[in-house]
CSV table of C-alpha atoms in Angstrom, one decimal:
chain,number,residue,atom,x,y,z
A,409,UNK,CA,-59.8,-67.6,-109.5
A,410,UNK,CA,-63.3,-66.2,-110.1
A,411,UNK,CA,-65.7,-67.4,-112.7
A,412,UNK,CA,-68.1,-70.4,-112.9
A,413,UNK,CA,-65.5,-72.9,-113.8
A,414,UNK,CA,-63.1,-71.7,-111.0
A,415,UNK,CA,-65.9,-71.9,-108.4
A,416,UNK,CA,-66.9,-75.4,-109.5
A,417,UNK,CA,-63.3,-76.6,-109.3
A,418,UNK,CA,-63.0,-75.0,-105.9
A,419,UNK,CA,-66.0,-76.7,-104.6
A,420,UNK,CA,-64.8,-80.0,-106.0
A,421,UNK,CA,-61.5,-79.7,-104.2
A,422,UNK,CA,-63.2,-78.7,-101.0
A,423,UNK,CA,-65.4,-81.8,-101.2
A,424,UNK,CA,-62.2,-84.0,-101.7
A,425,UNK,CA,-60.5,-82.4,-98.7
A,426,UNK,CA,-63.7,-82.8,-96.7
A,427,UNK,CA,-63.7,-86.5,-97.5
A,428,UNK,CA,-60.0,-86.8,-96.3
A,429,UNK,CA,-60.9,-85.0,-93.1
A,430,UNK,CA,-63.8,-87.4,-92.5
A,431,UNK,CA,-61.5,-90.5,-92.9
A,432,UNK,CA,-59.2,-89.2,-90.1
A,433,UNK,CA,-56.5,-91.6,-91.2
A,434,UNK,CA,-54.0,-89.0,-92.4
A,435,UNK,CA,-50.8,-88.2,-90.4
A,436,UNK,CA,-51.3,-85.5,-87.8
A,437,UNK,CA,-49.4,-82.7,-89.6
A,438,UNK,CA,-51.2,-83.5,-92.9
A,439,UNK,CA,-54.6,-83.6,-91.2
A,440,UNK,CA,-53.9,-80.1,-89.7
A,441,UNK,CA,-52.9,-78.7,-93.1
A,442,UNK,CA,-55.9,-80.3,-94.7
A,443,UNK,CA,-58.1,-78.5,-92.1
A,444,UNK,CA,-56.6,-75.2,-93.0
A,445,UNK,CA,-56.9,-75.8,-96.7
A,446,UNK,CA,-60.5,-76.8,-96.3
A,447,UNK,CA,-61.3,-73.8,-94.2
A,448,UNK,CA,-59.9,-71.5,-97.0
A,449,UNK,CA,-61.8,-73.4,-99.7
A,450,UNK,CA,-65.1,-73.4,-97.8
A,451,UNK,CA,-65.3,-69.6,-97.6
A,452,UNK,CA,-68.0,-68.5,-100.0
A,453,UNK,CA,-69.1,-72.0,-100.9
A,454,UNK,CA,-71.8,-74.4,-99.7
A,455,UNK,CA,-69.1,-76.8,-98.4
A,456,UNK,CA,-69.6,-76.0,-94.7
A,457,UNK,CA,-67.8,-77.9,-92.0
A,458,UNK,CA,-70.0,-80.8,-90.8
A,459,UNK,CA,-70.1,-83.1,-87.7
A,460,UNK,CA,-68.2,-85.9,-89.4
A,461,UNK,CA,-65.4,-83.7,-90.6
A,462,UNK,CA,-65.1,-82.1,-87.2
A,463,UNK,CA,-65.1,-85.4,-85.2
A,464,UNK,CA,-62.2,-86.6,-87.3
A,465,UNK,CA,-60.2,-83.6,-86.0
A,466,UNK,CA,-61.2,-83.8,-82.4
A,467,UNK,CA,-58.3,-86.1,-81.6
A,468,UNK,CA,-56.0,-83.3,-82.5
A,469,UNK,CA,-57.0,-81.5,-79.3
A,470,UNK,CA,-55.0,-84.0,-77.3
A,471,UNK,CA,-52.0,-81.7,-77.6
A,472,UNK,CA,-51.8,-78.0,-77.6
A,473,UNK,CA,-49.5,-77.5,-80.6
A,474,UNK,CA,-49.5,-76.0,-84.1
A,475,UNK,CA,-51.9,-78.7,-85.3
A,476,UNK,CA,-54.5,-78.0,-82.7
A,477,UNK,CA,-54.2,-74.2,-83.2
A,478,UNK,CA,-54.7,-74.7,-87.0
A,479,UNK,CA,-57.9,-76.7,-86.7
A,480,UNK,CA,-59.5,-74.8,-83.7
A,481,UNK,CA,-61.2,-72.3,-86.0
A,482,UNK,CA,-62.5,-75.1,-88.2
A,483,UNK,CA,-63.9,-76.9,-85.1
A,484,UNK,CA,-65.5,-73.7,-83.9
A,485,UNK,CA,-67.2,-73.2,-87.3
A,486,UNK,CA,-68.3,-76.8,-87.3
A,487,UNK,CA,-69.8,-76.4,-83.8
A,488,UNK,CA,-71.6,-73.2,-85.0
A,489,UNK,CA,-73.0,-75.0,-88.1
A,490,UNK,CA,-74.0,-78.3,-86.3
A,491,UNK,CA,-77.6,-77.9,-85.2
A,492,UNK,CA,-77.5,-81.3,-83.4
A,493,UNK,CA,-74.9,-80.0,-80.9
A,494,UNK,CA,-72.8,-83.1,-81.3
A,495,UNK,CA,-69.6,-81.3,-82.2
A,496,UNK,CA,-69.9,-78.9,-79.2
A,497,UNK,CA,-70.7,-81.8,-76.9
A,498,UNK,CA,-67.6,-83.7,-78.1
A,499,UNK,CA,-65.4,-80.6,-77.5
A,500,UNK,CA,-66.8,-80.0,-74.1
A,501,UNK,CA,-66.1,-83.6,-73.1
A,502,UNK,CA,-62.4,-82.7,-73.2
A,503,UNK,CA,-63.0,-80.3,-70.4
A,504,UNK,CA,-63.4,-83.2,-68.0
A,505,UNK,CA,-60.7,-83.9,-65.3
A,506,UNK,CA,-59.9,-87.2,-67.1
A,507,UNK,CA,-58.4,-85.2,-70.0
A,508,UNK,CA,-54.9,-83.9,-70.0
A,509,UNK,CA,-54.3,-80.2,-69.4
A,510,UNK,CA,-53.4,-79.5,-73.1
A,511,UNK,CA,-56.7,-81.1,-74.2
A,512,UNK,CA,-58.7,-79.0,-71.8
A,513,UNK,CA,-56.9,-75.8,-72.9
A,514,UNK,CA,-57.6,-76.7,-76.6
A,515,UNK,CA,-61.3,-77.2,-75.8
A,516,UNK,CA,-61.3,-73.8,-74.2
A,517,UNK,CA,-59.7,-72.4,-77.3
A,518,UNK,CA,-62.5,-73.8,-79.5
A,519,UNK,CA,-65.1,-72.5,-77.1
A,520,UNK,CA,-63.6,-69.0,-77.1
A,521,UNK,CA,-63.4,-68.9,-80.9
A,522,UNK,CA,-67.0,-70.2,-81.2
A,523,UNK,CA,-68.4,-67.3,-79.0
A,524,UNK,CA,-66.3,-64.8,-81.0
A,525,UNK,CA,-67.7,-66.3,-84.2
A,526,UNK,CA,-71.2,-65.8,-82.9
A,527,UNK,CA,-70.4,-62.2,-81.9
A,528,UNK,CA,-69.0,-61.5,-85.4
A,529,UNK,CA,-72.4,-62.1,-87.1
A,530,UNK,CA,-73.4,-58.9,-88.8
A,531,UNK,CA,-76.9,-57.4,-89.2
A,532,UNK,CA,-79.4,-60.1,-90.0
A,533,UNK,CA,-82.0,-60.0,-92.8
A,534,UNK,CA,-85.5,-60.9,-91.8
A,535,UNK,CA,-86.1,-58.6,-88.9
A,536,UNK,CA,-87.3,-59.7,-85.5
A,537,UNK,CA,-87.8,-63.3,-86.6
A,538,UNK,CA,-84.1,-63.6,-87.7
A,539,UNK,CA,-83.0,-62.0,-84.5
A,540,UNK,CA,-85.0,-64.4,-82.5
A,541,UNK,CA,-83.5,-67.4,-84.4
A,542,UNK,CA,-80.0,-66.0,-83.8
A,543,UNK,CA,-80.7,-65.5,-80.1
A,544,UNK,CA,-82.1,-69.1,-79.9
A,545,UNK,CA,-79.0,-70.4,-81.6
A,546,UNK,CA,-76.7,-68.5,-79.2
A,547,UNK,CA,-78.7,-69.8,-76.2
A,548,UNK,CA,-78.3,-73.4,-77.4
A,549,UNK,CA,-74.5,-72.8,-77.4
A,550,UNK,CA,-74.2,-70.8,-74.2
A,551,UNK,CA,-76.3,-73.1,-72.0
A,552,UNK,CA,-74.1,-76.3,-72.2
A,553,UNK,CA,-70.9,-74.3,-72.5
A,554,UNK,CA,-71.6,-72.3,-69.3
A,555,UNK,CA,-72.4,-75.5,-67.4
A,556,UNK,CA,-69.1,-77.1,-68.5
A,557,UNK,CA,-67.1,-73.9,-67.7
A,558,UNK,CA,-68.6,-73.7,-64.2
A,559,UNK,CA,-66.9,-77.0,-63.5
A,560,UNK,CA,-63.7,-75.7,-65.1
A,561,UNK,CA,-63.6,-72.8,-62.6
A,562,UNK,CA,-62.7,-75.4,-60.0
A,563,UNK,CA,-60.0,-77.0,-62.1
A,564,UNK,CA,-56.9,-77.9,-60.2
A,565,UNK,CA,-54.7,-76.2,-62.9
A,566,UNK,CA,-54.5,-72.4,-62.7
A,567,UNK,CA,-54.0,-72.1,-66.5
A,568,UNK,CA,-57.4,-73.8,-67.1
A,569,UNK,CA,-59.2,-71.7,-64.5
A,570,UNK,CA,-57.9,-68.4,-65.9
A,571,UNK,CA,-58.7,-69.4,-69.4
A,572,UNK,CA,-62.2,-70.4,-68.5
A,573,UNK,CA,-62.6,-67.0,-66.7
A,574,UNK,CA,-61.6,-65.2,-69.8
A,575,UNK,CA,-64.2,-67.1,-71.9
A,576,UNK,CA,-66.9,-66.2,-69.5
A,577,UNK,CA,-66.4,-62.6,-70.5
A,578,UNK,CA,-67.9,-63.4,-73.9
A,579,UNK,CA,-71.2,-64.7,-72.6
A,580,UNK,CA,-74.4,-62.7,-72.7
A,581,UNK,CA,-74.8,-61.3,-69.2
A,582,UNK,CA,-78.3,-62.4,-68.5
A,583,UNK,CA,-79.7,-62.2,-64.9
A,584,UNK,CA,-79.5,-66.0,-64.5
A,585,UNK,CA,-75.9,-66.1,-65.8
A,586,UNK,CA,-74.7,-63.4,-63.4
A,587,UNK,CA,-76.6,-64.9,-60.5
A,588,UNK,CA,-74.8,-68.2,-61.1
A,589,UNK,CA,-71.4,-66.5,-61.2
A,590,UNK,CA,-72.1,-64.7,-57.9
A,591,UNK,CA,-73.3,-67.9,-56.3
A,592,UNK,CA,-70.2,-69.7,-57.5
A,593,UNK,CA,-68.1,-66.9,-55.9
A,594,UNK,CA,-69.6,-68.1,-52.6
A,595,UNK,CA,-67.9,-71.5,-52.9
A,596,UNK,CA,-65.9,-72.6,-49.9
A,597,UNK,CA,-63.1,-73.7,-52.3
A,598,UNK,CA,-60.7,-70.8,-52.7
A,599,UNK,CA,-59.7,-71.6,-56.2
A,600,UNK,CA,-63.3,-71.9,-57.4
A,601,UNK,CA,-64.3,-68.7,-55.6
A,602,UNK,CA,-61.3,-66.8,-57.0
A,603,UNK,CA,-61.9,-68.0,-60.6
A,604,UNK,CA,-65.6,-67.1,-60.4
A,605,UNK,CA,-64.7,-63.6,-59.3
A,606,UNK,CA,-62.3,-63.3,-62.2
A,607,UNK,CA,-65.0,-64.5,-64.5
A,608,UNK,CA,-67.4,-61.9,-63.2
A,609,UNK,CA,-64.8,-59.2,-63.7
A,610,UNK,CA,-64.3,-60.3,-67.3
A,611,UNK,CA,-68.1,-60.2,-67.8
A,612,UNK,CA,-68.2,-56.6,-66.6
A,613,UNK,CA,-65.3,-55.7,-68.9
A,614,UNK,CA,-66.7,-57.5,-71.9
A,615,UNK,CA,-70.4,-56.6,-71.9
A,616,UNK,CA,-71.9,-53.1,-71.2
A,617,UNK,CA,-75.1,-54.5,-69.9
A,618,UNK,CA,-73.4,-56.6,-67.3
A,619,UNK,CA,-73.2,-53.8,-64.7
A,620,UNK,CA,-77.0,-53.1,-64.7
A,621,UNK,CA,-77.6,-56.9,-64.7
A,622,UNK,CA,-75.4,-57.3,-61.7
A,623,UNK,CA,-77.2,-54.6,-59.8
A,624,UNK,CA,-80.4,-56.5,-60.4
A,625,UNK,CA,-78.8,-59.6,-58.9
A,626,UNK,CA,-77.6,-57.7,-55.9
A,627,UNK,CA,-81.1,-56.3,-55.4
A,628,UNK,CA,-82.8,-59.7,-55.5
A,629,UNK,CA,-84.5,-60.8,-52.3
A,630,UNK,CA,-82.8,-63.7,-50.5
A,631,UNK,CA,-84.1,-67.3,-51.0
A,632,UNK,CA,-87.0,-68.1,-48.7
A,633,UNK,CA,-86.0,-70.0,-45.6
A,634,UNK,CA,-89.3,-71.1,-44.3
A,635,UNK,CA,-89.6,-72.8,-40.9
A,636,UNK,CA,-89.3,-76.6,-41.0
A,637,UNK,CA,-91.7,-78.9,-39.2
A,638,UNK,CA,-95.1,-78.4,-40.8
A,639,UNK,CA,-94.5,-80.2,-44.1
A,640,UNK,CA,-93.6,-83.7,-45.2
A,641,UNK,CA,-90.2,-85.1,-46.2
A,642,UNK,CA,-90.2,-83.6,-49.6
A,643,UNK,CA,-90.8,-80.1,-48.2
A,644,UNK,CA,-88.1,-80.6,-45.6
A,645,UNK,CA,-85.6,-81.5,-48.3
A,646,UNK,CA,-86.5,-78.4,-50.3
A,647,UNK,CA,-85.9,-76.2,-47.3
A,648,UNK,CA,-82.7,-77.9,-46.4
A,649,UNK,CA,-81.5,-77.4,-49.9
A,650,UNK,CA,-82.5,-73.7,-49.9
A,651,UNK,CA,-80.7,-72.9,-46.7
A,652,UNK,CA,-77.1,-73.8,-47.9
A,653,UNK,CA,-77.8,-72.1,-51.3
A,654,UNK,CA,-78.9,-69.0,-49.5
A,655,UNK,CA,-75.7,-69.1,-47.4
A,656,UNK,CA,-73.5,-69.6,-50.6
A,657,UNK,CA,-75.3,-66.8,-52.4
A,658,UNK,CA,-74.7,-64.6,-49.3
A,659,UNK,CA,-71.0,-65.3,-49.3
A,660,UNK,CA,-70.9,-64.5,-53.1
A,661,UNK,CA,-72.7,-61.2,-52.6
A,662,UNK,CA,-70.3,-60.2,-49.9
A,663,UNK,CA,-67.5,-60.4,-52.5
A,664,UNK,CA,-69.2,-58.4,-55.3
A,665,UNK,CA,-67.9,-55.1,-53.9
A,666,UNK,CA,-64.3,-56.2,-54.4
A,667,UNK,CA,-64.9,-57.2,-58.0
A,668,UNK,CA,-66.6,-53.8,-58.6
A,669,UNK,CA,-63.6,-52.1,-57.0
A,670,UNK,CA,-61.2,-53.9,-59.4
A,671,UNK,CA,-63.5,-53.0,-62.3
A,672,UNK,CA,-63.5,-49.3,-61.3
A,673,UNK,CA,-59.7,-49.3,-61.1
A,674,UNK,CA,-59.6,-50.5,-64.6
A,675,UNK,CA,-61.8,-47.6,-65.6
A,676,UNK,CA,-59.5,-45.1,-64.0
A,677,UNK,CA,-61.6,-44.9,-60.9
A,678,UNK,CA,-64.6,-43.5,-62.8
A,679,UNK,CA,-67.8,-45.6,-62.5
A,680,UNK,CA,-70.5,-45.0,-65.1
């Protein structure tokens, strides 16, 4: 109910539920329900999810069930509110190969909801300064998330690869981001290359600026392959590293046309 007394009571209950979440010693179903209740109570109050509350819920990502689905939005909100990046880092740890597939899928669920949450931010007050702060916040989320998802594109499980590809469609299609996807498409591992192509397709479908950005990547000059023999050991290592990267990028670029063809088919054959 509205009113000063009602709001005060609501915040008091929210703080009590938050304390229960921090303890983490409740049964799994009760902990999930407490997360849902807290999320409802926190709307419109200053009782935002914090790192301690979120870390108490991270263990619920070990299984992809109703409990994990219930707390995924809360974990996404906690990751968005946590300036230290500790919550996001703990979620991304579950993307490693040592985690069970349900845990990896739950972590991808949280990542997807986090990006959707950042997308849902309305017009900001404060002009260019506020926009710059929002851009900086998104960069702080996308950088570690993209690095983790690139590894997931090579996951042995098809479900994880497809889910990671879908999440890539929510990223800001910067030139560097698109360049990395194209280079990953040049992997000699078929599952990695195929998943990266799917991720690039999702990026084209999800972001209007991705097409022009991709054209910029295609038009980039190839990495320099200077002759070896005049420099020292450090220069030799640099050139040897540039050569395979150039070859990988070349293989990726050779597959861009097929991705664009699939994209055009989705547009009814009409390219913009």
